[in-house]
Amino acid sequence: MAGSSLIPVLTLPQPLVLLPTARLQTFLDESAGSKLLQLVQRSDSQLVIGTVPCASTSEVYSWGTGARIVRVARTVSRASDKAFQVTLHGLSRLHYPDTQSGAPFSPNDLVELVAERPKSDGPPSQEAVAAFRAAATKLLDHLAQDANQQSRRDVYVKISHMLEEVSNDRTPWMADVIVAGINKLDYNDKLVYLSAAGVNDRLQRATELFVKQASISEVTKKIAQSIDESLSKQQKEFFLRQQLAAIQRELQALTRTPGATNHDNNNSRPSSGLSELDDPEQAEAEDMADIRNKIEAMAKDSEERKMAVREWKRFQRIPAGSVEHGVIRNYLEWLTSIPWPSSSAFAQGSSDKLRDRAFLENARKQLDEDHYGLEKIKKRLIEYLAVVRLKQLQAEQEASSKEAMTASASGNDSATEASPQDAENNSKAVSVRTNAPTVDQQKPKRGTATKAVKGPILLFVGPPGTGKTSLGQSIARALDRPFQRISLGGVRDEAEIRGHRRTYVASGPGSIVQALRKAGRPDPVILLDEIDKVGQSNFHGDPAAALLEVLDPEQNHSFNDHYINVPIDLSQVLFICTSNSLETISAPLLDRCEVVHLSGYTYDEKLHIARKFLLPKQLKANGLTPEHVTLTQSALLRIATHYTREAGVRSLERAIGAVARYKAVEWAEYVDASGITDVTRVPPVSAADQVAEKAAGRARTYKKLVEEDELETILGIARWDEEELHREERRGLVYGLVVTGMGEGGILPIETTAVPGSGQLKLTGSLGEVIKESGELALSWVKAHAYDLYITKLRSQDPLKVPDPIDIHLHLPSGAVKKDGPSAGIAMTCAFVSLLTGACVPANVAMTGEITLRGRVGPVGGIKEKVLGAHRAQVTKIILPWANRKDVEHDVPPEVRAEVQFVFARTMEDVLDAAFGKGVLSWRRSMVVMESRL
């Protein structure tokens, strides 16, 4: 080192570093600026001072630069730290041996330090010069290519020409020029280069910096090119929106900070003052952490975990602005939200309720509270619940016995340890034997819960309003499981059941997976409503065929949704289907279900339902209490018989609701007129008060009792009159039994008359092919037995042509209603016999049954509905086929069987005797029906 001297030194704050050959402008405060100005004024020539980087207050850097003061000027700024502006020009390196004297240091301050000037060590080596020239040329070429302005590009080209022409001795000076001109150098790199006093060391460090900057420039250029090629319009928009959101958050933080404390104190809001909508980044992080935790909770080596891990890895690699990023995110959310039976993230359902010894009793109580009647259905449901409880208890007992055996095996292995000299040899084997059961216990097993809850697929079939959907809800409450309803009415796309494949835009899982996600448990009760109204097969696929896998207990343990694409275990799900009819359900689908028929309610059941359920529900819905409205039994019966005509109770509920609304208007008007404050109680009013108020012309007294004679004022004229009750006994008229399209039974008069003609049969009344054939069969049987019934005098005579040719016209009223089926056969036969013999069938007799040419009476369906309709019409004698006697015993309520006389007939002779009475019709001979031996 050359001689040392005490010189004024200007401390430069980070990141300012003055290199030799470089220029630097900085600001000084009033004190430092005044000192420097005095030094300049006292100097005879241009003042030279030292500069040193100052990164801390305790010491300065050991190397700096001697600089010439180019300009010192006072600024117009009012800031105290910008009173003077100084321009410095770097000359040569300086070394400061004592870097701590004069501490503490402050930036942009003028201090006095001992400085040493390094000695010159001669010309650089040829190797250092060659490496320096190559690295500098490459860097200057990159800088010229990357420059956005032509002027800067020209500067880099001129420097490159200077580098070629400069001599080897001047290459260290050229290194200082180029390094000082690079703006993107790191602060520490500049300090390291500043400390290089030797020429070879300086060229070597400059070469390293040039190589590093050239590499950074190449990588940056490649990244920029790849980003420009891959970024789409949507991705750029995403980045811009992210930046905009960040700016908005910063602005909100600035505006919220000053008054946050007062605002929170005044309104008692949380101290943070933030909403869940204010920090989307935190919510995003929480969502991703939740997804990751659910993946970790999945069973090891399970299909769903393998798929989730694979998609998670893809999700991490794809940029956030990519469209595929959102697709995979949506898929992961669906995959992790499904309650997998083997996952520990979802509750498997508490079995405490099933362990309760009063489980079945509570289930019966629950069903009785929710539904009146339906004893057969309740019996079947109790049987199912009993099986569920037994299977659950058996599964738990098997699991506990396995655990006990495992524990005992572990204890035996631990007890039989080897001797000390053999312990080292056998330690590995012992550890394997004792640890294996523990691993099996910790690993979740698939299928244990499945055996406990696997059950039949129940299909409730019945008319609308008979309680099919509410039965499913009652089962869910009895089992303490979540309830989900899927409406299949009008579903015409297979993807609505199985889901869309992920290749489609806006694809998603099917309704089964959506119901599982909403339930949050692998064992919910899922109601498939209106399964008979599923769309037919078309180019979208067959939804009914897609349901085959869902409703098959032997297949649904590995249900495959097209979107999830992982087998899903549905065997723990209790599926309940509802339908209004079985005709439109495909045979394979029907074969997978256990059919439970729900027929219509009797009037007695409807009255109980109305009194127990419907009336309290409608009173509460209309702001009334049982104290405000009381319906008499006769009024309820008239509403059920004359204002509704259905198998269920929906129309009955609407009619009761109309009565409740009418009384609500009366009560509101009475309250307003009387000035009553307590609207929940009806004040007692005596008969004398009623007469006095009426005489005074004041507000009328509120009457809470609704009687039968008031219904016409409230509900209007009855929709159904009593034509069923006003029947007549007439020649050629017989009453048959039918089931209407609403699922309710009734009686239908079969009218016949004889008109002049040529012996033809005319059928009218919107009849189908089957019922027309029944009419022809009945007439053929009557013609074949006309001689036996004294209708003709000879067997060869046609009763429609002798003595006078006639035509028979048979008509079924309600011509706008389609009618079909074979069940009117015996009634048509009796109508023809009555017309041709003159005998009349009593008006209290109704019948149904199919007829054959041999005179046999075949069984028909809908017995319960038909019998209830006949009982409602006050029919006291019903003729049914012999084969339907079991339906009467099992389906017809006992109170109805006690009031109706049933006659079960095997042949038409039995039917005629029961219909007309014994001895009314004369027979020429006894009818003998012989079975064929062929």
mmCIF file of C-alpha atoms in Angstrom, residues 119-433:
data_model
loop_
_atom_site.group_PDB
_atom_site.id
_atom_site.type_symbol
_atom_site.label_atom_id
_atom_site.label_comp_id
_atom_site.label_asym_id
_atom_site.label_seq_id
_atom_site.Cartn_x
_atom_site.Cartn_y
_atom_site.Cartn_z
ATOM 1 C CA LYS A 119 0.126 0.119 -5.212
ATOM 2 C CA SER A 120 0.151 -0.792 -8.898
ATOM 3 C CA ASP A 121 1.157 -4.430 -9.539
ATOM 4 C CA GLY A 122 2.127 -4.178 -13.225
ATOM 5 C CA PRO A 123 0.355 -5.330 -16.417
ATOM 6 C CA PRO A 124 -2.252 -8.125 -16.310
ATOM 7 C CA SER A 125 -1.597 -11.624 -17.582
ATOM 8 C CA GLN A 126 -2.551 -12.699 -21.089
ATOM 9 C CA GLU A 127 -4.932 -15.434 -19.832
ATOM 10 C CA ALA A 128 -6.860 -12.986 -17.653
ATOM 11 C CA VAL A 129 -7.083 -10.469 -20.472
ATOM 12 C CA ALA A 130 -8.316 -13.072 -23.013
ATOM 13 C CA ALA A 131 -11.010 -14.414 -20.659
ATOM 14 C CA PHE A 132 -12.059 -10.886 -19.814
ATOM 15 C CA ARG A 133 -12.361 -9.811 -23.463
ATOM 16 C CA ALA A 134 -14.444 -12.879 -24.367
ATOM 17 C CA ALA A 135 -16.820 -12.546 -21.412
ATOM 18 C CA ALA A 136 -17.192 -8.782 -21.873
ATOM 19 C CA THR A 137 -17.873 -9.119 -25.598
ATOM 20 C CA LYS A 138 -20.570 -11.740 -24.993
ATOM 21 C CA LEU A 139 -22.232 -9.646 -22.301
ATOM 22 C CA LEU A 140 -22.192 -6.485 -24.438
ATOM 23 C CA ASP A 141 -23.802 -8.397 -27.312
ATOM 24 C CA HIS A 142 -26.626 -9.596 -24.989
ATOM 25 C CA LEU A 143 -27.126 -6.096 -23.606
ATOM 26 C CA ALA A 144 -27.273 -4.628 -27.090
ATOM 27 C CA GLN A 145 -29.862 -7.210 -28.187
ATOM 28 C CA ASP A 146 -32.015 -6.708 -25.093
ATOM 29 C CA ALA A 147 -31.881 -2.895 -25.191
ATOM 30 C CA ASN A 148 -35.231 -1.282 -25.944
ATOM 31 C CA GLN A 149 -33.832 2.078 -27.086
ATOM 32 C CA GLN A 150 -31.594 2.584 -30.072
ATOM 33 C CA SER A 151 -29.363 5.051 -28.213
ATOM 34 C CA ARG A 152 -28.510 2.519 -25.538
ATOM 35 C CA ARG A 153 -27.892 -0.092 -28.207
ATOM 36 C CA ASP A 154 -25.427 2.276 -29.882
ATOM 37 C CA VAL A 155 -23.617 2.853 -26.572
ATOM 38 C CA TYR A 156 -23.091 -0.883 -26.056
ATOM 39 C CA VAL A 157 -21.773 -1.228 -29.618
ATOM 40 C CA LYS A 158 -19.269 1.638 -29.096
ATOM 41 C CA ILE A 159 -18.042 0.102 -25.839
ATOM 42 C CA SER A 160 -17.595 -3.209 -27.645
ATOM 43 C CA HIS A 161 -15.457 -1.454 -30.314
ATOM 44 C CA MET A 162 -13.391 0.254 -27.569
ATOM 45 C CA LEU A 163 -12.831 -3.148 -25.947
ATOM 46 C CA GLU A 164 -11.388 -4.491 -29.166
ATOM 47 C CA GLU A 165 -9.024 -1.520 -29.633
ATOM 48 C CA VAL A 166 -7.866 -1.028 -26.053
ATOM 49 C CA SER A 167 -4.442 -2.291 -25.078
ATOM 50 C CA ASN A 168 -3.858 -5.024 -22.501
ATOM 51 C CA ASP A 169 -2.538 -2.548 -19.946
ATOM 52 C CA ARG A 170 -5.776 -0.578 -20.115
ATOM 53 C CA THR A 171 -8.082 -3.602 -19.736
ATOM 54 C CA PRO A 172 -8.421 -3.115 -15.907
ATOM 55 C CA TRP A 173 -9.630 0.429 -16.549
ATOM 56 C CA MET A 174 -12.005 -0.950 -19.219
ATOM 57 C CA ALA A 175 -13.286 -3.472 -16.663
ATOM 58 C CA ASP A 176 -14.158 -0.620 -14.292
ATOM 59 C CA VAL A 177 -15.993 1.192 -17.101
ATOM 60 C CA ILE A 178 -18.105 -1.818 -18.084
ATOM 61 C CA VAL A 179 -18.886 -2.911 -14.502
ATOM 62 C CA ALA A 180 -19.903 0.631 -13.573
ATOM 63 C CA GLY A 181 -22.241 0.728 -16.570
ATOM 64 C CA ILE A 182 -24.177 -2.417 -15.612
ATOM 65 C CA ASN A 183 -27.240 -1.347 -13.628
ATOM 66 C CA LYS A 184 -28.491 -4.815 -12.619
ATOM 67 C CA LEU A 185 -25.472 -5.824 -10.543
ATOM 68 C CA ASP A 186 -26.161 -7.033 -7.036
ATOM 69 C CA TYR A 187 -24.965 -4.823 -4.133
ATOM 70 C CA ASN A 188 -22.709 -7.522 -2.710
ATOM 71 C CA ASP A 189 -21.214 -8.214 -6.162
ATOM 72 C CA LYS A 190 -20.286 -4.530 -6.448
ATOM 73 C CA LEU A 191 -18.618 -4.586 -3.029
ATOM 74 C CA VAL A 192 -16.627 -7.687 -3.911
ATOM 75 C CA TYR A 193 -15.480 -6.137 -7.187
ATOM 76 C CA LEU A 194 -14.579 -2.854 -5.423
ATOM 77 C CA SER A 195 -12.256 -4.753 -3.085
ATOM 78 C CA ALA A 196 -10.258 -6.215 -6.009
ATOM 79 C CA ALA A 197 -7.106 -4.063 -5.921
ATOM 80 C CA GLY A 198 -4.825 -6.207 -8.156
ATOM 81 C CA VAL A 199 -5.296 -6.045 -11.914
ATOM 82 C CA ASN A 200 -5.503 -9.810 -12.402
ATOM 83 C CA ASP A 201 -7.911 -10.175 -9.505
ATOM 84 C CA ARG A 202 -9.983 -7.331 -10.902
ATOM 85 C CA LEU A 203 -10.163 -8.872 -14.378
ATOM 86 C CA GLN A 204 -11.005 -12.294 -12.929
ATOM 87 C CA ARG A 205 -13.866 -10.926 -10.825
ATOM 88 C CA ALA A 206 -15.131 -8.833 -13.739
ATOM 89 C CA THR A 207 -15.058 -11.962 -15.929
ATOM 90 C CA GLU A 208 -17.121 -13.879 -13.325
ATOM 91 C CA LEU A 209 -19.640 -11.045 -13.134
ATOM 92 C CA PHE A 210 -19.938 -10.855 -16.920
ATOM 93 C CA VAL A 211 -20.499 -14.615 -17.238
ATOM 94 C CA LYS A 212 -23.112 -14.495 -14.488
ATOM 95 C CA GLN A 213 -24.962 -11.574 -16.045
ATOM 96 C CA ALA A 214 -24.856 -13.186 -19.505
ATOM 97 C CA SER A 215 -26.372 -16.402 -18.071
ATOM 98 C CA ILE A 216 -29.064 -14.463 -16.257
ATOM 99 C CA SER A 217 -29.837 -12.565 -19.438
ATOM 100 C CA GLU A 218 -30.159 -15.785 -21.465
ATOM 101 C CA VAL A 219 -32.419 -17.465 -18.887
ATOM 102 C CA THR A 220 -34.568 -14.363 -18.523
ATOM 103 C CA LYS A 221 -34.940 -14.125 -22.272
ATOM 104 C CA LYS A 222 -35.937 -17.771 -22.557
ATOM 105 C CA ILE A 223 -38.478 -17.435 -19.735
ATOM 106 C CA ALA A 224 -39.924 -14.305 -21.292
ATOM 107 C CA GLN A 225 -40.251 -16.005 -24.655
ATOM 108 C CA SER A 226 -41.918 -19.081 -23.164
ATOM 109 C CA ILE A 227 -44.303 -16.949 -21.136
ATOM 110 C CA ASP A 228 -45.209 -14.863 -24.153
ATOM 111 C CA GLU A 229 -45.943 -18.004 -26.119
ATOM 112 C CA SER A 230 -47.956 -19.777 -23.381
ATOM 113 C CA LEU A 231 -49.854 -16.918 -21.828
ATOM 114 C CA SER A 232 -53.309 -16.531 -23.321
ATOM 115 C CA LYS A 233 -55.673 -13.659 -23.066
ATOM 116 C CA GLN A 234 -57.434 -15.229 -20.078
ATOM 117 C CA GLN A 235 -54.157 -15.781 -18.230
ATOM 118 C CA LYS A 236 -53.012 -12.213 -18.754
ATOM 119 C CA GLU A 237 -56.387 -11.043 -17.535
ATOM 120 C CA PHE A 238 -56.000 -13.269 -14.467
ATOM 121 C CA PHE A 239 -52.591 -11.794 -13.622
ATOM 122 C CA LEU A 240 -53.882 -8.272 -14.078
ATOM 123 C CA ARG A 241 -56.864 -8.978 -11.866
ATOM 124 C CA GLN A 242 -54.570 -10.427 -9.206
ATOM 125 C CA GLN A 243 -52.476 -7.284 -9.288
ATOM 126 C CA LEU A 244 -55.619 -5.153 -9.154
ATOM 127 C CA ALA A 245 -56.876 -7.159 -6.150
ATOM 128 C CA ALA A 246 -53.550 -6.693 -4.383
ATOM 129 C CA ILE A 247 -53.668 -2.936 -5.015
ATOM 130 C CA GLN A 248 -57.235 -2.768 -3.706
ATOM 131 C CA ARG A 249 -56.262 -4.658 -0.542
ATOM 132 C CA GLU A 250 -53.424 -2.250 0.096
ATOM 133 C CA LEU A 251 -55.728 0.717 -0.432
ATOM 134 C CA GLN A 252 -58.317 -0.786 1.929
ATOM 135 C CA ALA A 253 -55.636 -1.348 4.545
ATOM 136 C CA LEU A 254 -54.506 2.274 4.251
ATOM 137 C CA THR A 255 -58.039 3.652 4.521
ATOM 138 C CA ARG A 256 -59.063 1.301 7.332
ATOM 139 C CA THR A 257 -55.998 1.648 9.572
ATOM 140 C CA PRO A 258 -56.607 5.163 11.042
ATOM 141 C CA GLY A 259 -60.155 4.561 12.250
ATOM 142 C CA ALA A 260 -60.111 0.873 12.875
ATOM 143 C CA THR A 261 -59.967 1.136 16.654
ATOM 144 C CA ASN A 262 -62.815 3.589 17.019
ATOM 145 C CA HIS A 263 -64.952 1.727 14.543
ATOM 146 C CA ASP A 264 -64.521 -1.551 16.352
ATOM 147 C CA ASN A 265 -65.231 -0.006 19.728
ATOM 148 C CA ASN A 266 -68.389 1.715 18.571
ATOM 149 C CA ASN A 267 -69.950 -1.206 16.722
ATOM 150 C CA SER A 268 -68.553 -4.087 18.792
ATOM 151 C CA ARG A 269 -67.200 -5.832 15.714
ATOM 152 C CA PRO A 270 -64.183 -8.142 15.773
ATOM 153 C CA SER A 271 -60.881 -6.388 16.345
ATOM 154 C CA SER A 272 -59.610 -7.311 12.931
ATOM 155 C CA GLY A 273 -62.521 -5.560 11.211
ATOM 156 C CA LEU A 274 -62.230 -8.047 8.327
ATOM 157 C CA SER A 275 -64.866 -10.111 6.602
ATOM 158 C CA GLU A 276 -64.366 -13.552 5.133
ATOM 159 C CA LEU A 277 -64.645 -11.809 1.754
ATOM 160 C CA ASP A 278 -61.762 -9.387 2.414
ATOM 161 C CA ASP A 279 -58.857 -11.829 2.178
ATOM 162 C CA PRO A 280 -59.265 -14.212 -0.757
ATOM 163 C CA GLU A 281 -55.653 -15.349 -0.542
ATOM 164 C CA GLN A 282 -56.115 -16.610 3.006
ATOM 165 C CA ALA A 283 -59.374 -18.337 2.075
ATOM 166 C CA GLU A 284 -57.629 -19.930 -0.901
ATOM 167 C CA ALA A 285 -54.848 -21.220 1.312
ATOM 168 C CA GLU A 286 -57.351 -22.625 3.809
ATOM 169 C CA ASP A 287 -59.304 -24.368 1.036
ATOM 170 C CA MET A 288 -56.173 -25.984 -0.358
ATOM 171 C CA ALA A 289 -55.086 -27.053 3.129
ATOM 172 C CA ASP A 290 -58.502 -28.611 3.676
ATOM 173 C CA ILE A 291 -58.245 -30.534 0.397
ATOM 174 C CA ARG A 292 -54.779 -31.753 1.327
ATOM 175 C CA ASN A 293 -55.959 -32.917 4.768
ATOM 176 C CA LYS A 294 -58.819 -34.865 3.207
ATOM 177 C CA ILE A 295 -56.432 -36.565 0.799
ATOM 178 C CA GLU A 296 -54.183 -37.488 3.720
ATOM 179 C CA ALA A 297 -57.206 -38.936 5.550
ATOM 180 C CA MET A 298 -57.998 -41.355 2.708
ATOM 181 C CA ALA A 299 -57.078 -44.988 3.166
ATOM 182 C CA LYS A 300 -53.628 -46.005 2.024
ATOM 183 C CA ASP A 301 -53.480 -47.771 -1.366
ATOM 184 C CA SER A 302 -57.161 -47.047 -2.035
ATOM 185 C CA GLU A 303 -58.276 -46.113 -5.528
ATOM 186 C CA GLU A 304 -59.558 -42.726 -4.476
ATOM 187 C CA ARG A 305 -56.287 -41.836 -2.738
ATOM 188 C CA LYS A 306 -54.201 -42.854 -5.744
ATOM 189 C CA MET A 307 -56.343 -40.724 -8.031
ATOM 190 C CA ALA A 308 -56.297 -37.784 -5.604
ATOM 191 C CA VAL A 309 -52.511 -37.889 -5.212
ATOM 192 C CA ARG A 310 -51.992 -38.050 -8.970
ATOM 193 C CA GLU A 311 -54.315 -35.104 -9.604
ATOM 194 C CA TRP A 312 -52.779 -33.154 -6.696
ATOM 195 C CA LYS A 313 -49.328 -33.471 -8.231
ATOM 196 C CA ARG A 314 -50.645 -32.291 -11.572
ATOM 197 C CA PHE A 315 -52.404 -29.418 -9.824
ATOM 198 C CA GLN A 316 -49.156 -28.277 -8.226
ATOM 199 C CA ARG A 317 -47.301 -28.251 -11.533
ATOM 200 C CA ILE A 318 -49.885 -26.332 -13.590
ATOM 201 C CA PRO A 319 -49.763 -22.496 -13.437
ATOM 202 C CA ALA A 320 -52.557 -20.825 -11.495
ATOM 203 C CA GLY A 321 -53.744 -18.912 -14.545
ATOM 204 C CA SER A 322 -54.223 -22.003 -16.684
ATOM 205 C CA VAL A 323 -57.692 -23.223 -17.570
ATOM 206 C CA GLU A 324 -56.673 -26.752 -16.622
ATOM 207 C CA HIS A 325 -55.802 -25.453 -13.147
ATOM 208 C CA GLY A 326 -59.435 -24.629 -12.449
ATOM 209 C CA VAL A 327 -60.636 -27.943 -13.911
ATOM 210 C CA ILE A 328 -58.329 -29.982 -11.662
ATOM 211 C CA ARG A 329 -59.209 -27.820 -8.657
ATOM 212 C CA ASN A 330 -62.909 -28.485 -9.208
ATOM 213 C CA TYR A 331 -62.271 -32.218 -9.591
ATOM 214 C CA LEU A 332 -60.217 -32.376 -6.387
ATOM 215 C CA GLU A 333 -62.943 -30.568 -4.482
ATOM 216 C CA TRP A 334 -65.526 -33.110 -5.646
ATOM 217 C CA LEU A 335 -63.233 -36.096 -5.067
ATOM 218 C CA THR A 336 -62.383 -35.067 -1.509
ATOM 219 C CA SER A 337 -65.940 -34.051 -0.598
ATOM 220 C CA ILE A 338 -67.364 -37.532 -1.245
ATOM 221 C CA PRO A 339 -67.777 -39.434 2.059
ATOM 222 C CA TRP A 340 -65.568 -42.428 1.311
ATOM 223 C CA PRO A 341 -66.319 -45.295 3.726
ATOM 224 C CA SER A 342 -62.593 -45.899 4.289
ATOM 225 C CA SER A 343 -61.725 -42.247 4.920
ATOM 226 C CA SER A 344 -61.231 -40.977 8.451
ATOM 227 C CA ALA A 345 -62.294 -37.468 7.401
ATOM 228 C CA PHE A 346 -65.982 -38.408 7.345
ATOM 229 C CA ALA A 347 -68.100 -39.762 10.163
ATOM 230 C CA GLN A 348 -69.182 -43.327 9.622
ATOM 231 C CA GLY A 349 -72.408 -42.746 11.494
ATOM 232 C CA SER A 350 -72.961 -43.390 15.149
ATOM 233 C CA SER A 351 -74.330 -46.818 15.993
ATOM 234 C CA ASP A 352 -75.418 -45.787 19.496
ATOM 235 C CA LYS A 353 -79.013 -45.534 18.341
ATOM 236 C CA LEU A 354 -78.888 -49.060 16.930
ATOM 237 C CA ARG A 355 -77.413 -50.380 20.185
ATOM 238 C CA ASP A 356 -80.346 -48.990 22.148
ATOM 239 C CA ARG A 357 -82.681 -51.778 23.214
ATOM 240 C CA ALA A 358 -85.630 -49.468 22.656
ATOM 241 C CA PHE A 359 -84.613 -48.859 19.022
ATOM 242 C CA LEU A 360 -87.507 -50.778 17.441
ATOM 243 C CA GLU A 361 -90.017 -49.366 19.901
ATOM 244 C CA ASN A 362 -88.841 -45.836 19.127
ATOM 245 C CA ALA A 363 -89.010 -46.573 15.403
ATOM 246 C CA ARG A 364 -92.624 -47.747 15.718
ATOM 247 C CA LYS A 365 -93.438 -44.636 17.688
ATOM 248 C CA GLN A 366 -91.795 -42.466 15.046
ATOM 249 C CA LEU A 367 -93.762 -44.105 12.223
ATOM 250 C CA ASP A 368 -97.030 -43.843 14.161
ATOM 251 C CA GLU A 369 -96.411 -40.168 14.843
ATOM 252 C CA ASP A 370 -95.748 -39.443 11.178
ATOM 253 C CA HIS A 371 -98.409 -41.657 9.565
ATOM 254 C CA TYR A 372 -101.808 -43.000 10.445
ATOM 255 C CA GLY A 373 -102.728 -46.470 9.231
ATOM 256 C CA LEU A 374 -100.473 -48.181 6.660
ATOM 257 C CA GLU A 375 -100.006 -51.110 9.020
ATOM 258 C CA LYS A 376 -98.574 -53.476 6.379
ATOM 259 C CA ILE A 377 -96.032 -50.919 5.265
ATOM 260 C CA LYS A 378 -95.030 -50.156 8.846
ATOM 261 C CA LYS A 379 -94.636 -53.864 9.516
ATOM 262 C CA ARG A 380 -92.281 -54.229 6.542
ATOM 263 C CA LEU A 381 -90.239 -51.211 7.606
ATOM 264 C CA ILE A 382 -89.923 -52.502 11.167
ATOM 265 C CA GLU A 383 -88.687 -55.821 9.744
ATOM 266 C CA TYR A 384 -86.032 -53.985 7.772
ATOM 267 C CA LEU A 385 -84.955 -51.898 10.761
ATOM 268 C CA ALA A 386 -84.712 -55.039 12.895
ATOM 269 C CA VAL A 387 -82.426 -56.657 10.290
ATOM 270 C CA VAL A 388 -80.275 -53.519 10.187
ATOM 271 C CA ARG A 389 -79.900 -53.544 13.966
ATOM 272 C CA LEU A 390 -79.010 -57.241 14.125
ATOM 273 C CA LYS A 391 -76.428 -56.947 11.339
ATOM 274 C CA GLN A 392 -74.852 -53.935 12.973
ATOM 275 C CA LEU A 393 -74.576 -55.705 16.321
ATOM 276 C CA GLN A 394 -73.144 -58.808 14.658
ATOM 277 C CA ALA A 395 -70.530 -56.745 12.792
ATOM 278 C CA GLU A 396 -69.476 -55.000 15.997
ATOM 279 C CA GLN A 397 -69.242 -58.308 17.819
ATOM 280 C CA GLU A 398 -67.078 -59.796 15.065
ATOM 281 C CA ALA A 399 -64.830 -56.736 15.104
ATOM 282 C CA SER A 400 -64.415 -56.899 18.888
ATOM 283 C CA SER A 401 -63.608 -60.629 18.766
ATOM 284 C CA LYS A 402 -60.959 -60.021 16.084
ATOM 285 C CA GLU A 403 -59.396 -57.298 18.201
ATOM 286 C CA ALA A 404 -59.350 -59.597 21.218
ATOM 287 C CA MET A 405 -57.675 -62.362 19.206
ATOM 288 C CA THR A 406 -55.120 -59.899 17.858
ATOM 289 C CA ALA A 407 -54.361 -58.585 21.330
ATOM 290 C CA SER A 408 -53.930 -62.088 22.722
ATOM 291 C CA ALA A 409 -51.636 -63.053 19.842
ATOM 292 C CA SER A 410 -49.542 -59.962 20.452
ATOM 293 C CA GLY A 411 -49.316 -60.754 24.143
ATOM 294 C CA ASN A 412 -48.214 -64.329 23.487
ATOM 295 C CA ASP A 413 -45.531 -63.198 21.059
ATOM 296 C CA SER A 414 -44.253 -60.623 23.527
ATOM 297 C CA ALA A 415 -44.216 -63.120 26.406
ATOM 298 C CA THR A 416 -42.208 -65.763 24.558
ATOM 299 C CA GLU A 417 -39.038 -63.731 24.194
ATOM 300 C CA ALA A 418 -35.720 -65.465 23.576
ATOM 301 C CA SER A 419 -32.902 -65.814 26.089
ATOM 302 C CA PRO A 420 -30.408 -62.940 26.404
ATOM 303 C CA GLN A 421 -27.824 -64.682 24.259
ATOM 304 C CA ASP A 422 -30.429 -65.336 21.516
ATOM 305 C CA ALA A 423 -32.211 -62.016 21.815
ATOM 306 C CA GLU A 424 -29.913 -60.302 19.348
ATOM 307 C CA ASN A 425 -30.458 -63.021 16.740
ATOM 308 C CA ASN A 426 -34.238 -63.162 17.103
ATOM 309 C CA SER A 427 -35.026 -59.486 17.717
ATOM 310 C CA LYS A 428 -35.868 -58.836 14.072
ATOM 311 C CA ALA A 429 -38.307 -61.760 13.841
ATOM 312 C CA VAL A 430 -40.043 -60.820 17.086
ATOM 313 C CA SER A 431 -40.514 -57.255 15.966
ATOM 314 C CA VAL A 432 -42.089 -58.402 12.723
ATOM 315 C CA ARG A 433 -44.543 -60.675 14.507
#
